[in-house]
Coordinates of C-alpha atoms in Angstrom, one line a residue:
X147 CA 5.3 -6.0 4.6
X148 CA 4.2 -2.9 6.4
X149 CA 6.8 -0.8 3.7
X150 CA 7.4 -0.2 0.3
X151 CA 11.0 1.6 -0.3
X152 CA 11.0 4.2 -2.8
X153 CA 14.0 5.0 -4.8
X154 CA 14.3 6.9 -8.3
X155 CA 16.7 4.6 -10.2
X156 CA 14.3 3.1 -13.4
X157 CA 16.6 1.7 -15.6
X158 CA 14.5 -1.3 -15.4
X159 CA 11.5 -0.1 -13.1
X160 CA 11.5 2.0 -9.5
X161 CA 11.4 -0.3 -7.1
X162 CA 8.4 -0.2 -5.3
X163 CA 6.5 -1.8 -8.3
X164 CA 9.5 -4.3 -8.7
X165 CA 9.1 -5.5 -5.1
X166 CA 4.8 -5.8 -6.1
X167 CA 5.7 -7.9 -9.4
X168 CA 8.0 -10.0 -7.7
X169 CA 5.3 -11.0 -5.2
X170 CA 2.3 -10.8 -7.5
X171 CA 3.1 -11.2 -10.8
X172 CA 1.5 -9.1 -13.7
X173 CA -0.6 -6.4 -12.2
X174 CA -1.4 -2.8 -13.2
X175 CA 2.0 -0.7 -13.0
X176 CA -1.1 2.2 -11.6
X177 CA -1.9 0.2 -8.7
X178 CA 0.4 2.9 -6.4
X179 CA -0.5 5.7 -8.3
X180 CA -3.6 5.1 -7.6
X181 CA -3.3 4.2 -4.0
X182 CA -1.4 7.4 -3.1
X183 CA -3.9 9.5 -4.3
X184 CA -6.9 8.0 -3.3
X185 CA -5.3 7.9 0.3
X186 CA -5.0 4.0 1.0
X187 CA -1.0 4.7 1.1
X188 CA 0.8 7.5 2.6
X189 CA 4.7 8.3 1.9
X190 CA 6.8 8.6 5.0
X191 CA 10.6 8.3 5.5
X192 CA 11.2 5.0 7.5
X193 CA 13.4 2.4 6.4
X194 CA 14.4 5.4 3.8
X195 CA 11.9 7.0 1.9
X196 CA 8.9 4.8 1.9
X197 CA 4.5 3.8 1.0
X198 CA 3.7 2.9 4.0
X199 CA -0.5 1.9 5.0
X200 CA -2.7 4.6 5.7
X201 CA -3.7 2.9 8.7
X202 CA 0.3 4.0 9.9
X203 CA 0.6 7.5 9.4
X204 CA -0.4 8.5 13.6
X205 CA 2.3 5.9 14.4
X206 CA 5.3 7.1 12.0
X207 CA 4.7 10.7 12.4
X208 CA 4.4 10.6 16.3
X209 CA 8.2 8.1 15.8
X210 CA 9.2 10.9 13.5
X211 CA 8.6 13.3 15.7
X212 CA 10.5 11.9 19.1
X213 CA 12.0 8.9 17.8
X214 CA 13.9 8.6 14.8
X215 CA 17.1 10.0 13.9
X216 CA 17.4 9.6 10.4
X217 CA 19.4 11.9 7.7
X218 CA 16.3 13.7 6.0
X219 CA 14.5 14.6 9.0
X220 CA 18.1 15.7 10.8
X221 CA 18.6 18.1 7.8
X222 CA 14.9 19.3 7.3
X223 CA 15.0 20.0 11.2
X224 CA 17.7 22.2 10.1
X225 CA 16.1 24.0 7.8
X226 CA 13.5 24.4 10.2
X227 CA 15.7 26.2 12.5
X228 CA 17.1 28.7 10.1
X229 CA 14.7 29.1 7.0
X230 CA 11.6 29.4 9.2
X231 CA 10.2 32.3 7.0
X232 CA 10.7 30.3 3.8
X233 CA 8.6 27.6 5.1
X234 CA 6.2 29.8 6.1
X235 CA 5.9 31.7 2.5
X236 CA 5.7 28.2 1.1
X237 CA 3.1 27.2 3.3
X238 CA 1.0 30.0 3.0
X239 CA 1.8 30.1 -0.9
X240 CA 0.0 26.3 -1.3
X241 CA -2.2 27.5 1.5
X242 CA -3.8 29.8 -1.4
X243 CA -2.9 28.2 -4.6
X244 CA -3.0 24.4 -4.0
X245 CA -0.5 21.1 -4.1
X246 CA 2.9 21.9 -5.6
X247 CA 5.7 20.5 -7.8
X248 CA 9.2 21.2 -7.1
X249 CA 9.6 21.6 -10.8
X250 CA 6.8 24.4 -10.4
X251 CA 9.7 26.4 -9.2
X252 CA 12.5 28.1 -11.4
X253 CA 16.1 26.8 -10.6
X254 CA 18.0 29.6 -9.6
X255 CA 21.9 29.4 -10.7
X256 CA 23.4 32.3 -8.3
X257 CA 22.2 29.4 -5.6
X258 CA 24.2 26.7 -4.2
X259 CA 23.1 24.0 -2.3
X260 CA 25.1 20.9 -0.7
X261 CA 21.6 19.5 0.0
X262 CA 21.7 16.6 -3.3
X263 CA 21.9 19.8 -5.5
X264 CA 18.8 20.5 -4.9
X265 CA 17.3 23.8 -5.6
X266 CA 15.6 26.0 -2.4
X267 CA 12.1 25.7 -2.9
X268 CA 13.0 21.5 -3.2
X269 CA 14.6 21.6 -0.4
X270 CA 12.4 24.1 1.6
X271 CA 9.6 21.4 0.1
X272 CA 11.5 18.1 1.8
X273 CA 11.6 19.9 5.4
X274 CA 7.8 20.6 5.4
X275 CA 7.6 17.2 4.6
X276 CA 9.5 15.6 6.9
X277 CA 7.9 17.6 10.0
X278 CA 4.7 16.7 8.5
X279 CA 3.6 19.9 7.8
X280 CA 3.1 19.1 4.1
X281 CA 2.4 15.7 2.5
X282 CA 2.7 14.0 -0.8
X283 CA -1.2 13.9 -2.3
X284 CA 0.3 11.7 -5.2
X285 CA 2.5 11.5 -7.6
X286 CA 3.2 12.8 -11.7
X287 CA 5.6 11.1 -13.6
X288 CA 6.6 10.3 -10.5
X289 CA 7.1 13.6 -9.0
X290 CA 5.9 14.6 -5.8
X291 CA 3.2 16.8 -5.5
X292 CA 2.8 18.4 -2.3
X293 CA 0.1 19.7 -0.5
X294 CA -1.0 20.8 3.6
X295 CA -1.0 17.4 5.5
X296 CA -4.7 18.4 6.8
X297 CA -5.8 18.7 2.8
X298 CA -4.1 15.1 2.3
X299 CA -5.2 13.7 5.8
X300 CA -8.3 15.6 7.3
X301 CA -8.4 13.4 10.4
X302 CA -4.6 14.8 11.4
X303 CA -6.8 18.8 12.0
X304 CA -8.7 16.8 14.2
X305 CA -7.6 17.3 18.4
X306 CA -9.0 13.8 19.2
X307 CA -7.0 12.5 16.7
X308 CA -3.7 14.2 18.0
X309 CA -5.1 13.0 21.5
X310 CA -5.4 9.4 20.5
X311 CA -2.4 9.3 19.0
X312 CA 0.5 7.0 20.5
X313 CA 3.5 8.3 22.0
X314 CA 6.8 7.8 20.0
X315 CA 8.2 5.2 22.7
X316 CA 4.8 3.3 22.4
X317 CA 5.3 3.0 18.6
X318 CA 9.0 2.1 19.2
X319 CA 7.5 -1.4 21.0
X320 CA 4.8 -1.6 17.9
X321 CA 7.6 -1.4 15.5
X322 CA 9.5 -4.3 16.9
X323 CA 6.8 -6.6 17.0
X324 CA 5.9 -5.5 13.0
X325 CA 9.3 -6.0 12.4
X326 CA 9.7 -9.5 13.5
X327 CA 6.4 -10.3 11.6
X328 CA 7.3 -8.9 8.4
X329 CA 10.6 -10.7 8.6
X330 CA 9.5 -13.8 9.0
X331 CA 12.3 -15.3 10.6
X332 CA 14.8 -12.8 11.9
X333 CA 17.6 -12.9 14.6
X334 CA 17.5 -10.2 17.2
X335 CA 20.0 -8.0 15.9
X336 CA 18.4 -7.7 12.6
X337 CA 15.1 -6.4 14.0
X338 CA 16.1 -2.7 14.4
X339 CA 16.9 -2.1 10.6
X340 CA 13.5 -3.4 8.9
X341 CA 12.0 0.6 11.1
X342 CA 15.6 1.7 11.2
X343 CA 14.8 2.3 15.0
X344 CA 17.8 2.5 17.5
X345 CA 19.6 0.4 19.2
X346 CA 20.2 -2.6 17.4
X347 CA 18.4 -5.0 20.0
X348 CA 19.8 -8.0 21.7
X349 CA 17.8 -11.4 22.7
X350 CA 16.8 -9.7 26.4
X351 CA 14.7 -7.0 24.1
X352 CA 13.0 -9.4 23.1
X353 CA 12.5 -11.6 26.2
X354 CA 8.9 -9.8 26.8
X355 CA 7.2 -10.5 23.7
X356 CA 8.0 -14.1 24.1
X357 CA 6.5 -14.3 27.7
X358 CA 3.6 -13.0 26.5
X359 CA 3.7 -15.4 23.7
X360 CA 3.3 -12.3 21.1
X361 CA 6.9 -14.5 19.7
X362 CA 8.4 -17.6 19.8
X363 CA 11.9 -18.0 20.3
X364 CA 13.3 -20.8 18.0
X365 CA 16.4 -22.8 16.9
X366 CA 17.8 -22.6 13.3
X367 CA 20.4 -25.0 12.5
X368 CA 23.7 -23.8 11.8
X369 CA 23.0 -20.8 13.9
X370 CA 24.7 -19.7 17.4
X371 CA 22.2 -17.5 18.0
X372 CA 18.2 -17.8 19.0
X373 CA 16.1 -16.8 16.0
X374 CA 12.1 -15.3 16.5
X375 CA 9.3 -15.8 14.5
X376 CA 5.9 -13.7 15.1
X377 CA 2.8 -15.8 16.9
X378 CA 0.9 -14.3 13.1
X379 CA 3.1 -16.9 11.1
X380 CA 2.5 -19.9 13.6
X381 CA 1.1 -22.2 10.8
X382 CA 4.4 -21.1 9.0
X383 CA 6.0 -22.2 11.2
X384 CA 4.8 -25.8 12.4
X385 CA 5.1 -26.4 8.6
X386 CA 8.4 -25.5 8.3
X387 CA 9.6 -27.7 11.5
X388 CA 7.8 -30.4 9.9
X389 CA 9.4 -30.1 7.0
X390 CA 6.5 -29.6 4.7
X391 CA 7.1 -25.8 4.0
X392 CA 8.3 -26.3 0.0
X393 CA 9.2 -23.1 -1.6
X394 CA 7.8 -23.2 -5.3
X395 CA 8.7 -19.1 -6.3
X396 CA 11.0 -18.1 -8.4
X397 CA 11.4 -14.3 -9.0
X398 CA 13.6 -11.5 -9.9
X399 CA 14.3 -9.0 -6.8
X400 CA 14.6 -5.5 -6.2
X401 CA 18.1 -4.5 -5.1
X402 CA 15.9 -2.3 -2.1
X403 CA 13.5 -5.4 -1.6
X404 CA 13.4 -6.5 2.1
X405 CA 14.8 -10.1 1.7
X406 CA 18.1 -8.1 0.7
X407 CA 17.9 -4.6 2.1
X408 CA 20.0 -6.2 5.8
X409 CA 23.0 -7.5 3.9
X410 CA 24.5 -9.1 7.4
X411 CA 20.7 -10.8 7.4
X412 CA 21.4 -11.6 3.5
X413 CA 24.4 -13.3 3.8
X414 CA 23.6 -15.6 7.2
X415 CA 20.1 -16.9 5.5
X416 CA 21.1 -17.3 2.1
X417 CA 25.0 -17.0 2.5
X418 CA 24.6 -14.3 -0.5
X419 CA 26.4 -11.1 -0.2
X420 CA 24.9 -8.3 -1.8
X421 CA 26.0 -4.9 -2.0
X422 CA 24.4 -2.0 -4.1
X423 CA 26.6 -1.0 -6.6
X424 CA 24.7 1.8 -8.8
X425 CA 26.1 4.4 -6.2
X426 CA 29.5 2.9 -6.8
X427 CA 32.2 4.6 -9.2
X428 CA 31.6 2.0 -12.3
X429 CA 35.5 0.9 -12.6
X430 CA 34.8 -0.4 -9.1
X431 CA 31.9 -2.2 -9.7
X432 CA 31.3 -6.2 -9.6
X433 CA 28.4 -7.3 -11.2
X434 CA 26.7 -4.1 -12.7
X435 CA 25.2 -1.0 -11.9
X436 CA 20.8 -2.3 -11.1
X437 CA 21.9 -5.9 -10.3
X438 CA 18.8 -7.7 -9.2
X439 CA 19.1 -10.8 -7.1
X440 CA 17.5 -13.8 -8.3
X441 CA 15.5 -15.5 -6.1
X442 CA 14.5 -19.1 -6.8
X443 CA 12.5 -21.4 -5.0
X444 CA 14.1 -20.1 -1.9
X445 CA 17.5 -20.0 -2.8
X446 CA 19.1 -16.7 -4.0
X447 CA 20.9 -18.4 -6.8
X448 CA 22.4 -15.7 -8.8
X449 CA 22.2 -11.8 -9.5
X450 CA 21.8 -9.9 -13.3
X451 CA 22.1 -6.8 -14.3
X452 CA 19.5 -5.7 -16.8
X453 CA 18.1 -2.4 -18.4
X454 CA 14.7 -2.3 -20.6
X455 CA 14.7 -0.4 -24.1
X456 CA 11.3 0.2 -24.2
X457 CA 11.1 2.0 -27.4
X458 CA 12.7 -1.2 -29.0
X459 CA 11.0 -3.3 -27.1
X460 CA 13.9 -4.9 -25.7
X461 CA 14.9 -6.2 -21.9
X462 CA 19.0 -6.3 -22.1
X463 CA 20.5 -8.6 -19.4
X464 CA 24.0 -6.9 -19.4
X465 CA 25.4 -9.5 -17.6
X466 CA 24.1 -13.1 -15.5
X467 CA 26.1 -13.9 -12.4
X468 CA 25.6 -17.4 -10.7
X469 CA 26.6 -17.9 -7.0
X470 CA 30.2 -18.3 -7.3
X471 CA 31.0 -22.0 -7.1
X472 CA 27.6 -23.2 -8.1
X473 CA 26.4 -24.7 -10.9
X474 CA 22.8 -23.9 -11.8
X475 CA 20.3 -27.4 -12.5
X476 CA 18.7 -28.0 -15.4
X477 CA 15.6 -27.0 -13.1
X478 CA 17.1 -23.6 -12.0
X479 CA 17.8 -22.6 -16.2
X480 CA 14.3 -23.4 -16.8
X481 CA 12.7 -21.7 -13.8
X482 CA 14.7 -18.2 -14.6
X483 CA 13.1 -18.2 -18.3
X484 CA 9.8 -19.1 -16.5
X485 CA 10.0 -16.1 -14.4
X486 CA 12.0 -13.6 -16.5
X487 CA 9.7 -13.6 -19.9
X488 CA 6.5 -12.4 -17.8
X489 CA 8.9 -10.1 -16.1
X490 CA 9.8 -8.4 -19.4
X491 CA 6.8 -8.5 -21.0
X492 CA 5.1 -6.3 -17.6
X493 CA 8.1 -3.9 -18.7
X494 CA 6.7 -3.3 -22.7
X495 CA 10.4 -4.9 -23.4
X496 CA 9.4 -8.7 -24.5
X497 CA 12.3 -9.4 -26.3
X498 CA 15.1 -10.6 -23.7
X499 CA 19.1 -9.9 -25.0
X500 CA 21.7 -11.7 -23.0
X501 CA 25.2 -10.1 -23.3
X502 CA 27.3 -12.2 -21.1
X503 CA 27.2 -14.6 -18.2
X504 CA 29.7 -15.7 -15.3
X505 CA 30.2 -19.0 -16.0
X506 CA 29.8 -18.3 -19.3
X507 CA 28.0 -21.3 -20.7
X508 CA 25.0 -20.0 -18.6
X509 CA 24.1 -17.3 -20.9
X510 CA 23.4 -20.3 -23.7
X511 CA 21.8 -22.2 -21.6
X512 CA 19.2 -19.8 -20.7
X513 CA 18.7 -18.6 -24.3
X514 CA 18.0 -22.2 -24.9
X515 CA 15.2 -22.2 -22.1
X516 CA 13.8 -18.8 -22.6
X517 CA 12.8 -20.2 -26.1
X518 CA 11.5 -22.9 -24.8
X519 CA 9.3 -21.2 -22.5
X520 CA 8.0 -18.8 -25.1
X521 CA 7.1 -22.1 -27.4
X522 CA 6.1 -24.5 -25.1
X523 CA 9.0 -26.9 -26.6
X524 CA 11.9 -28.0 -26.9
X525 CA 14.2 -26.8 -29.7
X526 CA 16.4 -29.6 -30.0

């Protein structure tokens, strides 16, 4: 996958571990915790904020540096400009004291900041970070502690290391070949936005790494356009044209989860649009405010909005939305309960409450299977 997006919402769970369960099942919610602070994950902004593998950090920070234009590192370079003795006080302050919390620091109400509300020393903390002056050494109750990149990283004090690192138009080319192999199967103008790297490409981008056989260029059915799938998933591939690649999964998605993150991509593979609507004004809203997409078998089928109690132990599925149109199987019911009680249960929330459901005989329907599943049989 190359990237893990980070975002804060947890009404359910932040979404980096979502996007783990939904590929791994149960596993310990500490695996990432543990990762960023023993160094095997770094955080970096990318896609947005992202864990990205160690083994990346020469390549994003040089792209950061030369290559990429995106919001946080336009505003820290700001802040770079015209708080350069902040940063410095920072800097030598953790210098001589060690990694830092933002909440280490007092809010100070005379301030004003248009900067998310944030107070100075946050924001003061985000520029360091995004020049890569400071980075994050882990992570408390999912705060960012910060620290000096060379405490965090002690190869990046090293000159051979700076020397050996690639330029940011060389990781530009890197970045579109990891793109089109984490994707899968991608057109070429979805490439750009898995790196958010600029321009959007067309199929004469692309027209080297096929020559040197690095990616095939394919036909999809239905399409117009060529489609590209990475020389790494070539047994993928020959299964799929022979029509022996079965999808057997069933899972509940992150709304910042790669198969959905490219909504144009979204809707052209699975025709499923899919907007996020937790920033949205709630009168405004369609389906909820964390509506995950439900993924099954290779078919995004549906979309819920939930929210885990976890002092009562209860997972509350506010609402179940089916693909307009479509009428779930039999098979489809009984797959959700099959992936939604191990689901709650990872959250502490075992108990699953179904509000309401669009069409509203669904709701009943999976009721029926979830007890089913937690039985092993049929009720009636």
């Amino acid at each position: 996958m190359a990237l893990l997006q980070i975002d804060t919402i947890h009404v359910v769970n932040r979404s980096p571990y979502l996007v783990v369960f939904s590929r791994l099942g149960h596993y310990p919610s500490v695996w990432l915790d543990d990762a960023l602070a023993r160094g095997q994950i770094f955080e970096t902004w990318a896609h947005e904020a992202c864990f990205a593998p160690r083994a990346d950090l020469l390549a994003h920070r040089a792209y950061n540096r030369t290559e990429r234009k995106h919001w946080g590192l336009v505003y820290a370079a700001l802040h770079h400009d015209r708080q350069r003795q902040h940063l410095d006080a920072l800097l030598a302050h953790i210098a001589e004291t060690g990694p830092v919390k933002s909440s280490d620091f007092e809010r100070n109400t005379d301030r004003t900041s248009a900067w998310w509300g944030w107070k100075d020393e946050k924001r003061w903390l985000e520029a360091l970070f995004a020049s890569g002056e400071l980075m994050v050494s882990r992570r408390e109750i999912f705060q960012r502690v910060y620290d000096l990149a060379e405490r965090v990283a002690p190869e990046l004090a090293s000159q051979d290391t700076i020397r050996a690192a690639s330029t940011g138009a060389q990781v530009h080319d890197a970045f579109i070949e990891r793109s089109v192999a984490a994707l899968g199967i991608t057109q070429a103008r979805w490439v750009n936005d898995y790196f958010r790297i600029k321009p959007r490409l067309k199929d004469s981008d692309l027209e080297e790494l096929v020559a040197q056989g690095v990616v095939q260029r394919v036909a999809v059915e239905g399409w117009d356009l060529p489609a590209y799938v990475h020389a790494s998933n070539a047994a993928l591939l020959k299964k799929a044209q022979g029509g022996k690649l079965v999808a057997t999964h069933t899972a509940l998605l992150s709304p910042f989860d790669p198969v959905v993150w490219d909504r144009e991509r979204a809707s052209t593979l699975f025709d499923f649009d899919y907007r996020l609507e937790c920033y949205t004004p709630e009168p405004k809203r369609v389906y909820g405010y964390f509506v995950l997409p439900i993924l099954c078998r290779g078919e995004l089928i549906g979309r819920l909005d939930a929210k885990a109690h976890r002092a009562t132990g209860v997972m509350e599925i506010r609402a179940l939305h089916a693909q307009p149109g479509v009428r779930w199987s039999d098979a489809q019911v009984s797959d959700l309960a099959e992936a939604l009680t191990p689901w709650a249960a990872w959250h502490g929330t075992p108990e699953i409450r179904i509000a309401r459901s669009q069409p509203a005989a669904l709701a009943a329907r999976v009721r029926a299977a979830l007890t089913v599943t937690r039985t092993g049989s049929d009720p009636h």
